[in-house]
Short mmCIF file of C-alpha atoms and ligand atoms in Angstrom, two decimals:
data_model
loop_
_atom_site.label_atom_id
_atom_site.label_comp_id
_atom_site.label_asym_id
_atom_site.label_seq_id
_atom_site.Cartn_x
_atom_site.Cartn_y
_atom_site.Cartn_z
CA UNK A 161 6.41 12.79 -41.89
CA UNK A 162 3.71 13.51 -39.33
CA UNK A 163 0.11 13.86 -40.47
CA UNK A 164 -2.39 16.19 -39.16
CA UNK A 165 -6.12 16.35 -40.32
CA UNK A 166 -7.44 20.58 -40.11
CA UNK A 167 -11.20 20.40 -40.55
CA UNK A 168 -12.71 23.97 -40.99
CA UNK A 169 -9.24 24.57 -42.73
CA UNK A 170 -10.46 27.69 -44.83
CA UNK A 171 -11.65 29.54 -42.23
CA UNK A 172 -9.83 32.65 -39.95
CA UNK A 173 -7.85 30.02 -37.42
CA UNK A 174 -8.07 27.11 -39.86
CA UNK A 175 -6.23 28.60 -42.23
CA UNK A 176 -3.74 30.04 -39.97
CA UNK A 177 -3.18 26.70 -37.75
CA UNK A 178 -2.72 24.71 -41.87
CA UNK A 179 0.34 27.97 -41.87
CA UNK A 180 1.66 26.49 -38.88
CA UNK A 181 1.82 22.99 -39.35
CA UNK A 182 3.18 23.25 -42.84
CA UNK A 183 6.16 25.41 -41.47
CA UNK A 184 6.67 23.09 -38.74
CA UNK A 185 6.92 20.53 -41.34
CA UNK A 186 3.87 18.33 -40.90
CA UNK A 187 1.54 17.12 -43.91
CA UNK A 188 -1.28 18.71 -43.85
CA UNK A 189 -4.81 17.44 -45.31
CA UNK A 190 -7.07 20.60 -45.00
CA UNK A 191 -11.01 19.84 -45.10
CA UNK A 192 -14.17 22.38 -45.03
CA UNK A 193 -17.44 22.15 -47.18
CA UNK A 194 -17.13 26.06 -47.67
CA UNK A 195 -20.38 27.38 -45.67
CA UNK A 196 -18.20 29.79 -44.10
CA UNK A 197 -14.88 29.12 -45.11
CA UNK A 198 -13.21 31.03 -48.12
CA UNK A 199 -10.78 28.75 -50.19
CA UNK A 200 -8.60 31.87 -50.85
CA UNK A 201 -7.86 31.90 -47.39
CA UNK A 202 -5.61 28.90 -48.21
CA UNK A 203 -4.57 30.17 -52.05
CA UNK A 204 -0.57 30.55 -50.47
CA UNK A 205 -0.62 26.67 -49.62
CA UNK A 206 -2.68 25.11 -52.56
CA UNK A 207 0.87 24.21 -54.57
CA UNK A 208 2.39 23.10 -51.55
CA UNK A 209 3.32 18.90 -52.16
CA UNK A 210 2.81 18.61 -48.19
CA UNK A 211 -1.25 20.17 -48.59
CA UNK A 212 -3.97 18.75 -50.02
CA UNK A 213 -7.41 20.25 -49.78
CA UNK A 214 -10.96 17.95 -49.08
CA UNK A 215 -14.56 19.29 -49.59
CA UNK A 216 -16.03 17.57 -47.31
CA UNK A 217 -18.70 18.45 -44.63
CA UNK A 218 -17.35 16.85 -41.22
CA UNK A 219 -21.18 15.89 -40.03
CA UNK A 220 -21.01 13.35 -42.81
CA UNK A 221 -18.33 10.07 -42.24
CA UNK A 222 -14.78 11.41 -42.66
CA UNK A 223 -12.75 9.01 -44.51
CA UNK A 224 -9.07 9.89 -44.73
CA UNK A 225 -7.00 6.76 -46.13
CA UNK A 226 -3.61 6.13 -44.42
CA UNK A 227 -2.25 7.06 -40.69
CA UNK A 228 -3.44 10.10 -39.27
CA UNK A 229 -1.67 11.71 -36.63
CA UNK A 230 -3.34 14.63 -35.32
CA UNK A 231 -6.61 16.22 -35.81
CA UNK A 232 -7.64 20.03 -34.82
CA UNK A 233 -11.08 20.27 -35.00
CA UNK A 234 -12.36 23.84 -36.07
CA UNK A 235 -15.25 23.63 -38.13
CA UNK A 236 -18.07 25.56 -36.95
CA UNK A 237 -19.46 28.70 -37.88
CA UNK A 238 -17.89 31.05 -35.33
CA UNK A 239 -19.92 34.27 -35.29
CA UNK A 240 -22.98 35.48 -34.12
CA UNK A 241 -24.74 36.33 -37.23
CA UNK A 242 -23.56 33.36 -38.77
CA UNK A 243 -25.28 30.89 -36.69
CA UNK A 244 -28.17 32.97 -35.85
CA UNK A 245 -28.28 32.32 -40.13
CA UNK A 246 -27.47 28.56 -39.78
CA UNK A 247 -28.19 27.46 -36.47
CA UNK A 248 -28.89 23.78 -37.63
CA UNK A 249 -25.02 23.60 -39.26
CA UNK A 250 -23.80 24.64 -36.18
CA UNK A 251 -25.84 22.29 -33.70
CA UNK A 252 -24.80 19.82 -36.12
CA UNK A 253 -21.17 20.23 -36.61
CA UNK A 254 -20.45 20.49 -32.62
CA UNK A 255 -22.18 16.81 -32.44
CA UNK A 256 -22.36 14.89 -35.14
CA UNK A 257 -18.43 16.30 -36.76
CA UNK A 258 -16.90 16.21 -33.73
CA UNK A 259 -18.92 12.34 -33.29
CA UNK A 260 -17.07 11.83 -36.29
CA UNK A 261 -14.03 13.38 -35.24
CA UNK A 262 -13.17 11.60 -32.56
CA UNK A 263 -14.17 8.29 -34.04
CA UNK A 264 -11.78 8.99 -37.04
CA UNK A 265 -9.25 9.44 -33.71
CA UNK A 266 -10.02 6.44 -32.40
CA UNK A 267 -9.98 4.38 -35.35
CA UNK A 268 -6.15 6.48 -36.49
CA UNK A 269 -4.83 6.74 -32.92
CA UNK A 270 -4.55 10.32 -33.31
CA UNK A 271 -4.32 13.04 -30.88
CA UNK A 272 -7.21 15.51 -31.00
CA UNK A 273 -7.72 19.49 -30.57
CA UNK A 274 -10.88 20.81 -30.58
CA UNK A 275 -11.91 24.09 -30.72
CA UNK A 276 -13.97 25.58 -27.56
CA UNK A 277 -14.97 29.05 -27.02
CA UNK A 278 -15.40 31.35 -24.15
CA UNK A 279 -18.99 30.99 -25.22
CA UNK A 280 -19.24 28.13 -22.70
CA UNK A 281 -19.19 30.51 -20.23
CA UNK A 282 -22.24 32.26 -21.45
CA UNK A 283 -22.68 35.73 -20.55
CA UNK A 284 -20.44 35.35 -17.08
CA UNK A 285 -21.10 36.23 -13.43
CA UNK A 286 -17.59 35.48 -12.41
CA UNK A 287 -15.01 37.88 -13.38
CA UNK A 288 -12.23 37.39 -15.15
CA UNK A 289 -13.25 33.62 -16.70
CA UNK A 290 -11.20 30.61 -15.49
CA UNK A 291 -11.47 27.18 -16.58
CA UNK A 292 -13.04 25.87 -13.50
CA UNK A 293 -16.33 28.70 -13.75
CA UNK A 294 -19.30 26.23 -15.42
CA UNK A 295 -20.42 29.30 -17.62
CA UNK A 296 -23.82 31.14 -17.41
CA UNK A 297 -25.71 30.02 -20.82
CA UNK A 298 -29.13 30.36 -21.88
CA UNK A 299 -29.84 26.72 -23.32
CA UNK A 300 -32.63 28.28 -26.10
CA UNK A 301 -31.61 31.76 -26.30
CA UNK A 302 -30.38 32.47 -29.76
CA UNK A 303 -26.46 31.70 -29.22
CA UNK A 304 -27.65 28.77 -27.44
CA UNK A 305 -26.96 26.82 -30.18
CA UNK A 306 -23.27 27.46 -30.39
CA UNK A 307 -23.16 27.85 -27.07
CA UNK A 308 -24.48 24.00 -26.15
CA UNK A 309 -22.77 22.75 -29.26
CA UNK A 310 -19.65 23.78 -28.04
CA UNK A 311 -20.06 22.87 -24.40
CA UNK A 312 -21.26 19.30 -26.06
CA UNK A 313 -17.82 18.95 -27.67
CA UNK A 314 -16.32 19.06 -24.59
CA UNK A 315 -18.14 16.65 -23.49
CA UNK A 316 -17.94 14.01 -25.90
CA UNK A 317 -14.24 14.92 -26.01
CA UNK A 318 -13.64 14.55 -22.49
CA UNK A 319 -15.97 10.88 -22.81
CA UNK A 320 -13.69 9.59 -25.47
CA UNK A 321 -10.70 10.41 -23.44
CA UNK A 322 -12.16 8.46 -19.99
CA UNK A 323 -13.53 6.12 -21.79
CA UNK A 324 -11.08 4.87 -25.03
CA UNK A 325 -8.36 6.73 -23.57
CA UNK A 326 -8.29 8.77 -26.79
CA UNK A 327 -5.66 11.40 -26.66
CA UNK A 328 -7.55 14.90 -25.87
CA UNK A 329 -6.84 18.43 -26.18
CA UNK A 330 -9.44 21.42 -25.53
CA UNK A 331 -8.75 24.83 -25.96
CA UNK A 332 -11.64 27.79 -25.42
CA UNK A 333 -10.74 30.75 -27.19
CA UNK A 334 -11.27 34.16 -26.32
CA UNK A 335 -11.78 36.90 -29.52
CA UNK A 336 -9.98 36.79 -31.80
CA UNK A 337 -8.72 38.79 -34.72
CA UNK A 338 -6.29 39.35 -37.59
CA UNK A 339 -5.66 38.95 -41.39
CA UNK A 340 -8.39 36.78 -43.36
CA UNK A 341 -11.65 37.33 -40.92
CA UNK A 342 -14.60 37.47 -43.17
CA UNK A 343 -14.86 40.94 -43.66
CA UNK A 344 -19.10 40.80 -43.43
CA UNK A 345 -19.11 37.95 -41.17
CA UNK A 346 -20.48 40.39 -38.48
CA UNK A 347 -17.94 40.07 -36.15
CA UNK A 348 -17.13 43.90 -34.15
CA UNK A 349 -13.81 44.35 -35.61
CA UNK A 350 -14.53 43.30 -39.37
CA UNK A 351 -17.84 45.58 -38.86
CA UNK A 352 -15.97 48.72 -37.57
CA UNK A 353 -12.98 48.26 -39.72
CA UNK A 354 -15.69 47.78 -43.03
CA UNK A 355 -17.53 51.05 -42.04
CA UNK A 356 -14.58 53.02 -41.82
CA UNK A 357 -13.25 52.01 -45.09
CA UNK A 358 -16.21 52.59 -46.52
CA UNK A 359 -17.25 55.84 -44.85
CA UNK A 360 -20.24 54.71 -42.86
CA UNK A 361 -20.96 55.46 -39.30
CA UNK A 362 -19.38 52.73 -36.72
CA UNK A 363 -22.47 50.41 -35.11
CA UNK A 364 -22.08 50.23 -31.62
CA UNK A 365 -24.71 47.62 -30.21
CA UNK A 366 -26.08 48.66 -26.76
CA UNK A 367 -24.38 51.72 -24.77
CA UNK A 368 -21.15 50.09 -25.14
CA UNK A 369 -20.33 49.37 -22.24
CA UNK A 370 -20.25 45.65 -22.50
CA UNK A 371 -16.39 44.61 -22.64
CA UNK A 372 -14.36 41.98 -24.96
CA UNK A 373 -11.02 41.41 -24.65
CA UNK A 374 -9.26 40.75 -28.13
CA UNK A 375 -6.13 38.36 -29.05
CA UNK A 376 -3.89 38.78 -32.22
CA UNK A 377 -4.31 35.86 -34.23
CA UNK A 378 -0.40 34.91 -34.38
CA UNK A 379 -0.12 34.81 -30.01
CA UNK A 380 -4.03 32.29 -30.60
CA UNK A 381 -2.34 30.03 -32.91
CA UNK A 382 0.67 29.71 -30.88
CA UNK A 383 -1.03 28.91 -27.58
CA UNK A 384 -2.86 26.45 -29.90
CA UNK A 385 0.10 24.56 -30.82
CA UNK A 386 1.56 24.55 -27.41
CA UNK A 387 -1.45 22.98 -26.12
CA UNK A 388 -1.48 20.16 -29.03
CA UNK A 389 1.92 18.70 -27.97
CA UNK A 390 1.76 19.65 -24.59
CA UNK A 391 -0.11 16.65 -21.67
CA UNK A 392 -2.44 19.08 -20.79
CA UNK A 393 -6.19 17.54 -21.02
CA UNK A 394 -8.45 20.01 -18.86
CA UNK A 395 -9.70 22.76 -20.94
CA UNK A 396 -7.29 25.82 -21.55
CA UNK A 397 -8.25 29.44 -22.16
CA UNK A 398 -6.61 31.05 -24.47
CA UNK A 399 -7.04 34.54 -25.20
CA UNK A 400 -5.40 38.06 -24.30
CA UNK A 401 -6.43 39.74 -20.98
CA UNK A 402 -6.48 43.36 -22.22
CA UNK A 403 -9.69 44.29 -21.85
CA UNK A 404 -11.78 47.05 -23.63
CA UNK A 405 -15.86 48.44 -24.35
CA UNK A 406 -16.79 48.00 -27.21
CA UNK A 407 -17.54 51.84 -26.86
CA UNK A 408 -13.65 52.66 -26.62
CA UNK A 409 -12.64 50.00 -29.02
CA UNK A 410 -15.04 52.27 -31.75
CA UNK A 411 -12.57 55.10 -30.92
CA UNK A 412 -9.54 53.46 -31.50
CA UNK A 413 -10.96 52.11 -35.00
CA UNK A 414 -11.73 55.74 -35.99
CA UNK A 415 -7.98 56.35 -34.26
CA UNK A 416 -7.01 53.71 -36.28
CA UNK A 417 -8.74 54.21 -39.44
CA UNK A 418 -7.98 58.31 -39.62
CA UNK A 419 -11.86 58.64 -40.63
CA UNK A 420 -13.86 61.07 -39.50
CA UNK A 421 -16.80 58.78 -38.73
CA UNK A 422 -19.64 58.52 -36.17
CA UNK A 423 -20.48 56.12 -33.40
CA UNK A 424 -24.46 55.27 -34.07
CA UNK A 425 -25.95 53.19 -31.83
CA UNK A 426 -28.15 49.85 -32.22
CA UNK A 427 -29.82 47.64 -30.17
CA UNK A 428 -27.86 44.91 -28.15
CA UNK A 429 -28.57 41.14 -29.51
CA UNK A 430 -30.37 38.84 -27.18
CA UNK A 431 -27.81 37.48 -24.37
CA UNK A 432 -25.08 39.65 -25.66
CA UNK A 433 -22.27 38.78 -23.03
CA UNK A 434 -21.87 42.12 -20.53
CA UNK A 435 -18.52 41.23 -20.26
CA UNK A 436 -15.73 38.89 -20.85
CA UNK A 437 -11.32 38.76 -20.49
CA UNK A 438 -9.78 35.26 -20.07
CA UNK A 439 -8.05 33.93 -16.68
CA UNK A 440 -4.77 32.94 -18.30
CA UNK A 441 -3.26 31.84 -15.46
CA UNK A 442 -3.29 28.01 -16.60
CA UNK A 443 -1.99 28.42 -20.09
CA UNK A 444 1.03 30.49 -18.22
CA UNK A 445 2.14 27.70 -15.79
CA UNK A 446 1.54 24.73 -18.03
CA UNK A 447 2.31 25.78 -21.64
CA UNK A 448 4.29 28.87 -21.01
CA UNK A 449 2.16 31.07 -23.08
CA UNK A 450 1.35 34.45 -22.72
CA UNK A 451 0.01 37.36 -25.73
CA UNK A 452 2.88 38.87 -27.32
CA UNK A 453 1.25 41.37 -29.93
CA UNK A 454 -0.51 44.65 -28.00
CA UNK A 455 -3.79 45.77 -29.63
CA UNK A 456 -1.89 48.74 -31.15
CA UNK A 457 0.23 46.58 -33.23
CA UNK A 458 -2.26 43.77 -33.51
CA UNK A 459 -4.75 46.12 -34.98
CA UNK A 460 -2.43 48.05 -37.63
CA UNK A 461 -1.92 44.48 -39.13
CA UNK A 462 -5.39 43.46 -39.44
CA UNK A 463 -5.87 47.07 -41.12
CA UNK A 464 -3.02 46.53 -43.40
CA UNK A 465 -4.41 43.64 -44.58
CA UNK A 466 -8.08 44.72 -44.63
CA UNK A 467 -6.87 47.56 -47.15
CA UNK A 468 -5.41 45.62 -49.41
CA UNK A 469 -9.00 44.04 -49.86
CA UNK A 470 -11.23 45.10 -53.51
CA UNK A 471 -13.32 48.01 -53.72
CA UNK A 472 -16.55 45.02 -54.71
CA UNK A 473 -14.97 42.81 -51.60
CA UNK A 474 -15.44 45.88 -49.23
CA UNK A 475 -18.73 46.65 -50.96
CA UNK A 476 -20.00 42.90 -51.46
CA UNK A 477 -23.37 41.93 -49.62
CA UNK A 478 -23.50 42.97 -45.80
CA UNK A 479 -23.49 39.19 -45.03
CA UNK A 480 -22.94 36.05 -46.73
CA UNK A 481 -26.16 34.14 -48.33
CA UNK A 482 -26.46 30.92 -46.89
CA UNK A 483 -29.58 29.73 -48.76
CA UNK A 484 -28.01 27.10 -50.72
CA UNK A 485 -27.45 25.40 -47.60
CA UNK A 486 -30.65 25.56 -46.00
CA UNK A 487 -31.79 22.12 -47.33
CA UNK A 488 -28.96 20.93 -45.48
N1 LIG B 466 -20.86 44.64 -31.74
C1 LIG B 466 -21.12 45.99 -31.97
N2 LIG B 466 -21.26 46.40 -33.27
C2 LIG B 466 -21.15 45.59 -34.34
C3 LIG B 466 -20.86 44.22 -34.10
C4 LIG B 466 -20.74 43.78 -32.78
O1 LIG B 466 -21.22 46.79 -31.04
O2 LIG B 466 -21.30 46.05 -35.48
C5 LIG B 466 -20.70 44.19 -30.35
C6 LIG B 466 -21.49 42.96 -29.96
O3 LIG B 466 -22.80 43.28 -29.54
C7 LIG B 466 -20.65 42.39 -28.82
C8 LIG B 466 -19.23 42.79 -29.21
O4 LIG B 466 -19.34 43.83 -30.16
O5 LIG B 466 -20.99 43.00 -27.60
C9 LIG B 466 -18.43 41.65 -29.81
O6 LIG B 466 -19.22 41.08 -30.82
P1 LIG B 466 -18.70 39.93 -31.78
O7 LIG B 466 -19.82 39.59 -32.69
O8 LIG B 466 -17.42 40.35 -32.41
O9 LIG B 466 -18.33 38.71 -30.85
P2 LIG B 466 -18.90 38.06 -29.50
O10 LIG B 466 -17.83 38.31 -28.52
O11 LIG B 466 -20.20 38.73 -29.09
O12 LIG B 466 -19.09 36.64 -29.83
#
């Protein structure tokens, strides 16, 4: 049986991708320290005899016993409030874990995902992003430090494969969304959906006008896995071209949601992206892969599961305390 090391495994995608490779009958050793992650995110796979679940923060030596297969790397805190909170973590994580990452690869022989974002590209001038644009970032704005993490990890990634001939995969993801996003994480669609459950007005940031383009979580982790066995080594976007403001996407959430709420409006964060929607081209000619699951379906599935949440979930603190890991 093949093994496959998931760092960031309770997250959104890390969860989901630990899913995957279970089903597709891999063992699976799952590993977060739990800054962001939520070990309930991985309650369905706890019992499983293939799973086995590390605390373990990834910018500290990894030591997994045995032969390792494959790695994804996906720890990192993903949104923008959450490493405006802990922007240390995340400069961290995208250099020292992914350092340790790939040496773990080395050392195992395993093949290696990591996890890029569409951040790389910054806030774009080139219109729709392809892999071959060099991105538009503002080294010490605030998202600068996901942004140059993440554009780091490709680097490193891309060393170790010239240079030890490690086996590399890179994926940048577009937005993302589905079942299990952190319902306070800060993230547009966890915000809207949150205020409309809990009859508040709908924060739109800006005029709205500034566009995202949003894949189901499902047609991500599928492009993921394509990528991971497929020879592909240049970067790959993957994300779903449909693109949307942020002002319309409000609607459809009130659509959505039946409420009867307002769209208030709040200032636009510091380098907010004006606009963004994948070039998929490349993921269609060498993996195959296009989106499968519209944003009318997509979205009534993330609602489903965003009702079955608690009345003191839905009403728990806007956004997750992070002071224990200050020191850190
Ligand atoms: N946004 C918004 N209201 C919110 C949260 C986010 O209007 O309550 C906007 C945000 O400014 C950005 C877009 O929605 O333009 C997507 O934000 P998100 O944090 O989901 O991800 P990003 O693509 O910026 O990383």
């Amino acid at each position: 049986m093949e093994r496959v090391l998931v760092t960031g495994a309770a997250g959104f995608l890390g969860s989901h991708l630990c899913e995957r490779f279970i089903k597709e009958g891999f063992r699976v050793e799952a590993m977060d320290n739990l800054i962001t992650g939520d070990l309930n995110n991985l309650s369905a796979l706890m019992d499983h005899p293939n799973f086995s679940f590390h605390k373990h923060d990834v910018t500290e030596f990894i030591n997994i016993e045995g032969d390792l297969d494959h790695i994804l790397h996906f720890a990192s805190p993903a949104s923008p409030i959450d490493y405006l909170k802990i922007p240390i973590q995340t400069l961290k994580v995208g250099s020292l874990g992914i350092h340790n990452c790939l040496g773990l690869a080395k050392d195992k022989g395993a093949r290696v995902t990591i996890a890029s974002t569409s951040e790389i590209y910054g806030d774009p001038e080139v219109h729709p992003q392809h892999e071959e644009y060099f991105g538009h970032v503002n080294t010490i704005g605030p998202r600068g430090v996901y942004d140059e993490a993440k554009r780091f990890q490709e680097s490193i990634t891309m060393a170790y494969h010239r240079y030890h001939g490690l086996e590399t995969r890179i994926v940048r993801i577009f937005n993302t969304y589905g079942p299990r996003m952190r319902l306070n994480d800060g993230r547009v669609l966890p915000a809207f959906i949150g205020q409309a459950l809990r009859g508040e007005d709908l924060t739109v940031f800006g005029t709205g006008s500034q566009t995202r383009s949003f894949c189901y979580v499902d047609d991500l982790i599928e492009g993921i896995y394509r990528l991971h066995f497929s020879d592909e080594t240049r970067p790959v976007n993957i994300g779903n071209p449909d693109e949307i403001t942020i002002g319309d996407f409000a609607e459809e959430i009130i659509a959505l949601t039946g409420t009867d709420q307002q769209v208030v409006y709040r200032d636009l964060p510091e380098n907010d992206p004006k606009q963004r929607q994948p070039d998929i081209t490349r993921a269609k000619a060498v993996l195959g892969w296009k989106p499968t699951v519209d944003r009318a379906e997509g979205l009534q599935r993330t609602y489903a599961y965003f009702k079955t949440l608690t009345k003191e979930e839905l009403y728990k603190s806007e956004h997750k305390d992070f002071t224990d890991f200050r020191k850190n």
